[in-house]
Short mmCIF file of C-alpha atoms and ligand atoms in Angstrom, two decimals:
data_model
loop_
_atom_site.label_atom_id
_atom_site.label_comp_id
_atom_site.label_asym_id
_atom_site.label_seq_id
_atom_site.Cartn_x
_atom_site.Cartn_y
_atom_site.Cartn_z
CA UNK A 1 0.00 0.00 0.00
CA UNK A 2 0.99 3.60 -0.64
CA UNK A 3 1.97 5.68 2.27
CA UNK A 4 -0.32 8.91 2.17
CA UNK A 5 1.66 11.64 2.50
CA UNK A 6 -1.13 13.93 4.50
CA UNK A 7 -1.02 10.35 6.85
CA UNK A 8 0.54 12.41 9.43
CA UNK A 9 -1.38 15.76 9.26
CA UNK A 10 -3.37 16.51 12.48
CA UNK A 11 -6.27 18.26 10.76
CA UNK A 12 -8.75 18.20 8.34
CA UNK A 13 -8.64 21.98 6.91
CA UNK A 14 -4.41 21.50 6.46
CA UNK A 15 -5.26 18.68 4.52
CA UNK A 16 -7.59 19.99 2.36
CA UNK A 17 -5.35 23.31 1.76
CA UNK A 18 -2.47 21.43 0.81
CA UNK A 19 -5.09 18.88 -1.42
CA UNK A 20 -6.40 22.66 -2.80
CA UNK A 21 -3.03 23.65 -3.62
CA UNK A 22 -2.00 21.20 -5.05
CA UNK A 23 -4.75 20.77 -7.82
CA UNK A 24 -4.32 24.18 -8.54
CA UNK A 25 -0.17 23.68 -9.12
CA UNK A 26 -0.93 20.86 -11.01
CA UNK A 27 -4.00 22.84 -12.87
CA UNK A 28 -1.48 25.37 -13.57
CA UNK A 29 1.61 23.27 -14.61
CA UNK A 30 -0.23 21.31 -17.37
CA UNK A 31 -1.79 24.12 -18.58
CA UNK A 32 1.84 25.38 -19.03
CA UNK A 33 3.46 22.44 -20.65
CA UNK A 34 -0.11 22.44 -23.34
CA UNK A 35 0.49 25.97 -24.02
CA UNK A 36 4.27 24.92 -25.02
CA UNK A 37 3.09 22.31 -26.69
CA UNK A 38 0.67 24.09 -27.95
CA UNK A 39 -2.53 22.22 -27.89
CA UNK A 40 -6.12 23.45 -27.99
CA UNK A 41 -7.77 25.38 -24.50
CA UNK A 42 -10.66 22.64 -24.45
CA UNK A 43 -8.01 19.82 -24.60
CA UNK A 44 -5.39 22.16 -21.98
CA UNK A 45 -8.59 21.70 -19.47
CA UNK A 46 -9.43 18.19 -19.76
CA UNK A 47 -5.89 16.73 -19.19
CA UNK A 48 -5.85 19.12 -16.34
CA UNK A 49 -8.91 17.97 -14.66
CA UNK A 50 -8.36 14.51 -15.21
CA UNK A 51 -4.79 14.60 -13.43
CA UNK A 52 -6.29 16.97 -10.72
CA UNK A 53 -9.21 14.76 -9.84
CA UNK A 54 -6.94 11.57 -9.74
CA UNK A 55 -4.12 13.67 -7.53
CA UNK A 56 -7.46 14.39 -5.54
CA UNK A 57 -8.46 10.90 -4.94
CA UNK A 58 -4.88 9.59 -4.23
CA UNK A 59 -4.37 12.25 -1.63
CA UNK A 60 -7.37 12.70 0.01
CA UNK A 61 -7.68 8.75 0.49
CA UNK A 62 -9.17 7.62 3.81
CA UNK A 63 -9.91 11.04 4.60
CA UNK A 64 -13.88 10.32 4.83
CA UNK A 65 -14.03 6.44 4.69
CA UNK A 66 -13.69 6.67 8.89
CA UNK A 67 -17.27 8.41 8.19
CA UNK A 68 -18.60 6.13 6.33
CA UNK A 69 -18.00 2.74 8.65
CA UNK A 70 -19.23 4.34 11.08
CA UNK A 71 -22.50 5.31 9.83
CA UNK A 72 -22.70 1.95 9.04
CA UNK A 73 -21.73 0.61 12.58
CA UNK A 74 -24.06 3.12 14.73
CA UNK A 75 -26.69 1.65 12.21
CA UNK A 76 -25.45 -2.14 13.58
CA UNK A 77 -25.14 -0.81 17.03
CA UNK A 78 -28.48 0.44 16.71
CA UNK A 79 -29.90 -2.96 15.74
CA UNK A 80 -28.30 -4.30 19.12
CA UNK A 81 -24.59 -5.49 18.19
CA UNK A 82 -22.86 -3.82 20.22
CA UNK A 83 -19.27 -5.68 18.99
CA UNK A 84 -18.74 -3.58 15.56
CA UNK A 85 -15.96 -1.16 15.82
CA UNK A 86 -14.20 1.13 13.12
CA UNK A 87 -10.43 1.51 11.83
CA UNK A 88 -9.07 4.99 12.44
CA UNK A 89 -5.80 5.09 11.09
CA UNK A 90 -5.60 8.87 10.39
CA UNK A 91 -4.09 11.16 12.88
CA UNK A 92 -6.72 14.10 11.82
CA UNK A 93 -10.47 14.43 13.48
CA UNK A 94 -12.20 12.04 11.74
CA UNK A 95 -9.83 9.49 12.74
CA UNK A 96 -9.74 10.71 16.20
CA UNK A 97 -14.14 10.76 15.80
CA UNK A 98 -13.41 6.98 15.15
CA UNK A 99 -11.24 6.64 18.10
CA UNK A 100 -13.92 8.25 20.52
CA UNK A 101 -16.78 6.40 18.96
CA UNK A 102 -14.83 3.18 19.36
CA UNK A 103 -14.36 4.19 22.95
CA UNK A 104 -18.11 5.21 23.22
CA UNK A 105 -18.66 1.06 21.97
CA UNK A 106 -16.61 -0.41 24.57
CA UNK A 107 -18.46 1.35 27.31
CA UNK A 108 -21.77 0.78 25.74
CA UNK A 109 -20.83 -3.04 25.58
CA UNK A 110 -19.46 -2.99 29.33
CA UNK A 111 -22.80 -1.11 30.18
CA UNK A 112 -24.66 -4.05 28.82
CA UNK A 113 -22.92 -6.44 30.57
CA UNK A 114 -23.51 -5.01 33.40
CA UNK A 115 -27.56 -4.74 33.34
CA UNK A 116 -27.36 -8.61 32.13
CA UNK A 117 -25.46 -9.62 35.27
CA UNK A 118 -27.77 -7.62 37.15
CA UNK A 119 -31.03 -9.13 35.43
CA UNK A 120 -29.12 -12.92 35.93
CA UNK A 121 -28.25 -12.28 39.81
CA UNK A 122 -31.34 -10.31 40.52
CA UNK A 123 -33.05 -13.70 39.53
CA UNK A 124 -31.43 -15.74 41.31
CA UNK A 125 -31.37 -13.93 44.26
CA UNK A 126 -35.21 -13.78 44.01
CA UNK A 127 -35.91 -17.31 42.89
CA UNK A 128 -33.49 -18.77 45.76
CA UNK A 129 -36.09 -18.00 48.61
CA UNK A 130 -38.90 -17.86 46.57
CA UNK A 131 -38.43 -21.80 45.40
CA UNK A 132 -37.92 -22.32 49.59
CA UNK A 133 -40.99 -21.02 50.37
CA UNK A 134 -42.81 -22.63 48.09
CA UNK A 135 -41.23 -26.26 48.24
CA UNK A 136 -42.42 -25.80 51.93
CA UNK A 137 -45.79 -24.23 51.36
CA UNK A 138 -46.91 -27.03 49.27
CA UNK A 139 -45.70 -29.65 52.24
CA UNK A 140 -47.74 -27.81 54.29
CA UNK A 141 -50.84 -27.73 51.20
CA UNK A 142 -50.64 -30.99 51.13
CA UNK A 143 -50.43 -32.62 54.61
CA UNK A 144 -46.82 -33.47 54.72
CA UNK A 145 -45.93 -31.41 57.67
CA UNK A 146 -48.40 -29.54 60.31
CA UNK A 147 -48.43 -26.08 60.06
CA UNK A 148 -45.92 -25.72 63.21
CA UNK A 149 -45.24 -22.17 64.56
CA UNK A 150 -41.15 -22.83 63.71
CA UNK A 151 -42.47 -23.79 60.24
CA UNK A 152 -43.85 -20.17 59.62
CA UNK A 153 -41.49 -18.21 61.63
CA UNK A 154 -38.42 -19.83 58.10
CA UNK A 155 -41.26 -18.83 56.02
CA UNK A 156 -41.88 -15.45 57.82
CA UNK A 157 -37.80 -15.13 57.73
CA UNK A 158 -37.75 -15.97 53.99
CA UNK A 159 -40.43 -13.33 53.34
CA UNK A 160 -38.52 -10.79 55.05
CA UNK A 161 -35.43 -11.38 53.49
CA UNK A 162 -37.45 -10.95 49.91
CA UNK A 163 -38.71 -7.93 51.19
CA UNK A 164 -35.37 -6.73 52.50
CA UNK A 165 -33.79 -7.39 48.84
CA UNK A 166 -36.65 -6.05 46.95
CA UNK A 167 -36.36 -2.68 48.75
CA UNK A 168 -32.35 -2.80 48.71
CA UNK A 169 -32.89 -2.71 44.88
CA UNK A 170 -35.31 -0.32 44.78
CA UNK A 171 -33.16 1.44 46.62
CA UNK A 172 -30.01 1.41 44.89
CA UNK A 173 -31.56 1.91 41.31
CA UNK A 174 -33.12 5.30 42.94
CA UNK A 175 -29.98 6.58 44.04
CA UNK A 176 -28.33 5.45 40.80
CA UNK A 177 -30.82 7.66 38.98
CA UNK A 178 -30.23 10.49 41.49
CA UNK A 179 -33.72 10.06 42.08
CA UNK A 180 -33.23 10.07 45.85
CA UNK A 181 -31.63 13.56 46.72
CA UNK A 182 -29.82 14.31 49.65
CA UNK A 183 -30.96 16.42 52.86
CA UNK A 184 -27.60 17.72 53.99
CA UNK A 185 -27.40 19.11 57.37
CA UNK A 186 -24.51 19.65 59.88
CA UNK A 187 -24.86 17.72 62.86
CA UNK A 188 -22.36 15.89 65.29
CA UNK A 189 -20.72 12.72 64.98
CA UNK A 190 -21.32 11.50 68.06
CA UNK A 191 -25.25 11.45 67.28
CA UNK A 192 -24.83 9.27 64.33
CA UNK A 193 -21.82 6.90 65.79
CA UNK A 194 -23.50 6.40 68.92
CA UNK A 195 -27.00 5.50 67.32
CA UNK A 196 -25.94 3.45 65.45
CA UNK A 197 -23.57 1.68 68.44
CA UNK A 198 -27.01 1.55 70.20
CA UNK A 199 -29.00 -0.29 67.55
CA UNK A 200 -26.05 -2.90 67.14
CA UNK A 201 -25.69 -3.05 70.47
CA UNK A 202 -29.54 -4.47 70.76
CA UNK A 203 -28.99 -6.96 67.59
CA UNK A 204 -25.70 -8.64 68.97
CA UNK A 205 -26.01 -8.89 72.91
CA UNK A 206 -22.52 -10.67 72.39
CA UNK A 207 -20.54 -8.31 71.36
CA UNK A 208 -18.67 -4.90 72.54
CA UNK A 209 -19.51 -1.39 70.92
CA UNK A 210 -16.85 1.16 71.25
CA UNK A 211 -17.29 4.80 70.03
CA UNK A 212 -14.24 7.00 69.97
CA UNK A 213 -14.61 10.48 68.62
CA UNK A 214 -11.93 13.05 68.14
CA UNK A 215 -12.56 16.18 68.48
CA UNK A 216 -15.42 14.85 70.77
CA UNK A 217 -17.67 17.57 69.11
CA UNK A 218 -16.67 17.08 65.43
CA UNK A 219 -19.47 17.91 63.16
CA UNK A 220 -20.28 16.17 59.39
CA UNK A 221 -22.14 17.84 56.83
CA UNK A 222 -24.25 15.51 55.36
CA UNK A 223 -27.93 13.95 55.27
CA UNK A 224 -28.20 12.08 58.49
CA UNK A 225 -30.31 9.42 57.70
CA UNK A 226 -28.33 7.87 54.36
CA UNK A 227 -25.06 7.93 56.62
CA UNK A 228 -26.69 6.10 59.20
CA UNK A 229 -27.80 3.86 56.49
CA UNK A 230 -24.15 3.89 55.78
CA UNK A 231 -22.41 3.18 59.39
CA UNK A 232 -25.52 0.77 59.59
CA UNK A 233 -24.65 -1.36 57.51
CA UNK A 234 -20.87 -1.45 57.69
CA UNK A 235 -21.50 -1.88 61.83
CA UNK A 236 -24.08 -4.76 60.76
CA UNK A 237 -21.04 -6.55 58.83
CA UNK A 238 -18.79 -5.96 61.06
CA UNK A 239 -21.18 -7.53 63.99
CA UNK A 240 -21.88 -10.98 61.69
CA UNK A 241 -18.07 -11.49 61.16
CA UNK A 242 -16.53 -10.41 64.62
CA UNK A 243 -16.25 -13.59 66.97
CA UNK A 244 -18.33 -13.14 70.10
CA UNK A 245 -16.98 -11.34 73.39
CA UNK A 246 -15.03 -8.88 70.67
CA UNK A 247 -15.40 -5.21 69.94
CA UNK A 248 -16.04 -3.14 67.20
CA UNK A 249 -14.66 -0.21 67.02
CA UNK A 250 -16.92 2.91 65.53
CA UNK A 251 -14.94 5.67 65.28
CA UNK A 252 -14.90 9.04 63.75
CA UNK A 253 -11.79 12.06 63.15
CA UNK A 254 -11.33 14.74 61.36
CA UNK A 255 -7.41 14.52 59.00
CA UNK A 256 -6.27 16.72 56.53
CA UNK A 257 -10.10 18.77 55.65
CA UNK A 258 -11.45 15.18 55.78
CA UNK A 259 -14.55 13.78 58.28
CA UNK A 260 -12.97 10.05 58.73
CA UNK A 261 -15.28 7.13 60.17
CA UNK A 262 -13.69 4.21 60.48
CA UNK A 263 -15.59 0.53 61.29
CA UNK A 264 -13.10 -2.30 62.81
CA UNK A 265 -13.65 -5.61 63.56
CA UNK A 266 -11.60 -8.77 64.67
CA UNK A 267 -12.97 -10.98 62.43
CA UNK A 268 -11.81 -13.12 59.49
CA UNK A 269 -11.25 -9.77 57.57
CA UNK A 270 -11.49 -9.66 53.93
CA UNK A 271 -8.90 -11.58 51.11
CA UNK A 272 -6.75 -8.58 49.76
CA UNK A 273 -8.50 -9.79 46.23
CA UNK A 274 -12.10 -9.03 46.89
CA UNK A 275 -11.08 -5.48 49.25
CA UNK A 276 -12.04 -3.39 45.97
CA UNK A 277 -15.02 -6.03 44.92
CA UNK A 278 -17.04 -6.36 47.94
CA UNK A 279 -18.28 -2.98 46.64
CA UNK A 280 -19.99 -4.54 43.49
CA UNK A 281 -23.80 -5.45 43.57
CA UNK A 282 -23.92 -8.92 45.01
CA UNK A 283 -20.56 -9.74 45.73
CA UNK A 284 -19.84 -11.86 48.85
CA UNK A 285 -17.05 -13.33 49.47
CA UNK A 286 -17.17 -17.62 49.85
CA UNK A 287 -16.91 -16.91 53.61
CA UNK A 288 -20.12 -15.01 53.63
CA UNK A 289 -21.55 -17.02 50.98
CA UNK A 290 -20.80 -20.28 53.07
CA UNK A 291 -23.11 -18.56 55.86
CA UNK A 292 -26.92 -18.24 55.65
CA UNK A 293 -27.24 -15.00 57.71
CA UNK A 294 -26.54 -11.14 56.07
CA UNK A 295 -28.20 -10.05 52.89
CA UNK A 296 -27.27 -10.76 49.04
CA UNK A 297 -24.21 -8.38 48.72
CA UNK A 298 -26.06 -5.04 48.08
CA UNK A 299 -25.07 -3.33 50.85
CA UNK A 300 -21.69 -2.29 50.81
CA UNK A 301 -22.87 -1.13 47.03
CA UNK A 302 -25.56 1.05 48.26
CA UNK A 303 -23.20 2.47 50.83
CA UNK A 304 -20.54 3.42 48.33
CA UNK A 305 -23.92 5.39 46.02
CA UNK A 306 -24.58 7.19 48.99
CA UNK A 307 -20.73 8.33 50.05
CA UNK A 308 -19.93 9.08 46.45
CA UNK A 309 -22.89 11.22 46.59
CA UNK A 310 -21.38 12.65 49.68
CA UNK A 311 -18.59 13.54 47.83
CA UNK A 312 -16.69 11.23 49.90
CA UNK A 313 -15.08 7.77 49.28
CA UNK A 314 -15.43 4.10 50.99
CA UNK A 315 -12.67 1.74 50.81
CA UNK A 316 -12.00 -1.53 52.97
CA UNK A 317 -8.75 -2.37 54.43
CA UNK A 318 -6.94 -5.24 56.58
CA UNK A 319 -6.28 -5.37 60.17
CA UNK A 320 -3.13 -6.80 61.71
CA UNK A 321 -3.17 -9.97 63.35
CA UNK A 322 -6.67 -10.38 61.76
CA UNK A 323 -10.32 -8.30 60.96
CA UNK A 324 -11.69 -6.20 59.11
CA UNK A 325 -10.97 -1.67 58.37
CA UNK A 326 -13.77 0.31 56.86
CA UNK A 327 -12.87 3.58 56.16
CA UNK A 328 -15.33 6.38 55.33
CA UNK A 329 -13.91 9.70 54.10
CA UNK A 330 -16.07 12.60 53.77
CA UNK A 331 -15.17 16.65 52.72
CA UNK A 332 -15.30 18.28 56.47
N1 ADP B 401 -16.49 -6.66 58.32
C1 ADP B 401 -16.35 -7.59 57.36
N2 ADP B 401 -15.55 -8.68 57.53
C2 ADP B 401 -15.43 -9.60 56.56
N3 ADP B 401 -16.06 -9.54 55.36
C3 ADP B 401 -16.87 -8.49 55.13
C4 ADP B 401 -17.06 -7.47 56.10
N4 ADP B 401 -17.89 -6.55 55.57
C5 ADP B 401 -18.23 -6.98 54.35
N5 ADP B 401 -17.62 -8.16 54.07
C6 ADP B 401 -17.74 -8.92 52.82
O1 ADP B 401 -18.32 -8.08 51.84
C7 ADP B 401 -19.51 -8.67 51.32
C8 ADP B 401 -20.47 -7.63 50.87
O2 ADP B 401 -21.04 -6.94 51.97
P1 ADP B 401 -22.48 -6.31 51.81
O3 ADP B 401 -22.50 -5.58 50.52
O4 ADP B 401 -22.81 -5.54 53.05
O5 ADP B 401 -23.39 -7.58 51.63
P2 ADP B 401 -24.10 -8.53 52.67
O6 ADP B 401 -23.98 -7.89 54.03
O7 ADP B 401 -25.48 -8.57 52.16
O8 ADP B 401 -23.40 -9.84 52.56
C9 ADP B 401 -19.98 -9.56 52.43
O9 ADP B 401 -20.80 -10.57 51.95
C10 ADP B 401 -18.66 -10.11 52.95
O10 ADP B 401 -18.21 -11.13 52.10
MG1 MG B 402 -24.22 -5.95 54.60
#
């Protein structure tokens, strides 16, 4: 293949100019060498034209066929394939057009992927205690067993854990909308850290709840009620993995401009793999999994919506000899 020679020309308008000029040079030079030579006007133009135009098409080469594929692969994408891409070669803006609309394909695709995870675990997660309940509502239908008061307290439980997921989801695909605004306020740590101490406190008799505060009358600007929501559940995790007659700590700081709560437990801790993935919808790691108590993995997801929201960031960390760091940051 022929190298072009405008290849390496950034933009579109140079291009062209130097495609302009040199028609016109040529335009000029054979209308030279047919005066010379001299042959007829009519025939001076035609040869001119004719080796303009083909100078034309040799230079200007791939300078529009970018356009072209990709009309033709938004018209695929638009069908649902979301695996076409174009070639950009050219360094100028159509090729860098390709470029972004290849980028634009990649994070359509990923974006697809993503909602038919969600569909496939959103399922299962449903048809899991659904297919319990029923397998033992039809026992009880049919005779099998009596309907015994420990019988309908599982199927009570079951319900309550469809419910729980149900409004998880609801949850988390209104505050992925931004349909769920925030009602900042400034209010003190210490409210917050030691409700939600309380609350734990009530759900896991076994178990110590420490609150440390520092400055003790350190202030966060947020909306009260999604951080507890927050602490909540990151207290609630911490209380299923911590081994009994521990304590988790709840504790809150302001460093550097930054309003830091930190959860920390002694329990198994979290494999330094799934530290950044136990913040994806559903993800639990096989301890969890191998465990029927906590919920299907939404929480730490919802909690991360509602810091990022904050402005803030969520990250989990290890503890030395063993347990488990949640660190909240928020601006002060
Ligand atoms: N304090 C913790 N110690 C060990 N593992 C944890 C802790 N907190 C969260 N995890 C892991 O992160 C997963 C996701 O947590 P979360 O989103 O709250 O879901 P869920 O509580 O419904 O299991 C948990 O299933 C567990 O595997
Ligand atoms: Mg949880």
């Amino acid at each position: 293949m022929i190298v072009n020679p405008l290849a390496r020309i950034r933009s579109i308008k140079v291009k062209l100019s130097v495609v302009i000029v040199a028609a016109v040079a040529t335009t000029l030079a054979v209308n030279e060498i047919g005066l010379a030579l001299n042959f007829r006007a009519g025939f001076r133009a035609g040869v001119a034209a004719v080796i303009a135009l083909g100078m034309v098409q040799l230079m200007a080469r791939g300078m529009t066929s970018p356009l072209r594929s990709m009309e033709r692969a938004a018209t695929q994408m638009a069908a649902g394939d979301l695996t076409v891409r174009v070639a950009a070669s050219s360094n100028d803006e159509v090729g860098r057009l390709a470029a972004a609309f290849n980028h634009m394909a990649d994070e359509l695709a990923a974006v697809d992927t993503q909602r038919r995870d969600l569909v496939a675990n959103v399922s299962h997660e449903l048809r899991t205690p659904i297919s319990a309940l029923r397998a033992t509502l039809e026992n009880v239908v049919d005779g099998v067993v009596p309907a015994e008061p420990t019988l309908l307290r599982t199927m009570l439980a079951q319900t309550e854990r469809l419910q729980r997921l149900v409004g998880q989801l609801l949850d988390l695909s209104r505050l992925e909308s931004g349909g769920s605004p925030l009602h900042r306020l400034r209010f003190p740590a210490a409210d917050l850290l030691e409700r939600v101490a309380d609350e734990a406190a009530l759900h896991s008799p076994d178990l110590e709840f420490e609150v440390a505060i520092e400055p003790a009358d350190l202030a966060v600007d947020g909306d009260p009620e999604r951080l507890h929501q927050v602490l909540g559940n990151l207290v609630e995790n911490a209380a299923r993995f911590a081994p009994d007659d521990t304590t988790v700590e709840l504790t809150a700081a302001e460093r550097d401009g930054l309003v830091v709560f930190e959860v920390l437990d002694r329990g198994p801790g979290i494999p330094p793999e799934a530290l950044t993935r136990v913040f994806e919808r559903f993800y639990r790691t096989d301890e969890a999994r191998s465990t029927d108590e906590g919920g299907s993995g939404l929480g730490l997801a919802i909690a991360r919506w509602i810091v990022e929201l904050h402005g803030g960031r969520i990250r989990a960390e290890a503890r030395e000899p063993a347990g488990c760091r949640m660190v909240v940051e928020l601006p002060a």
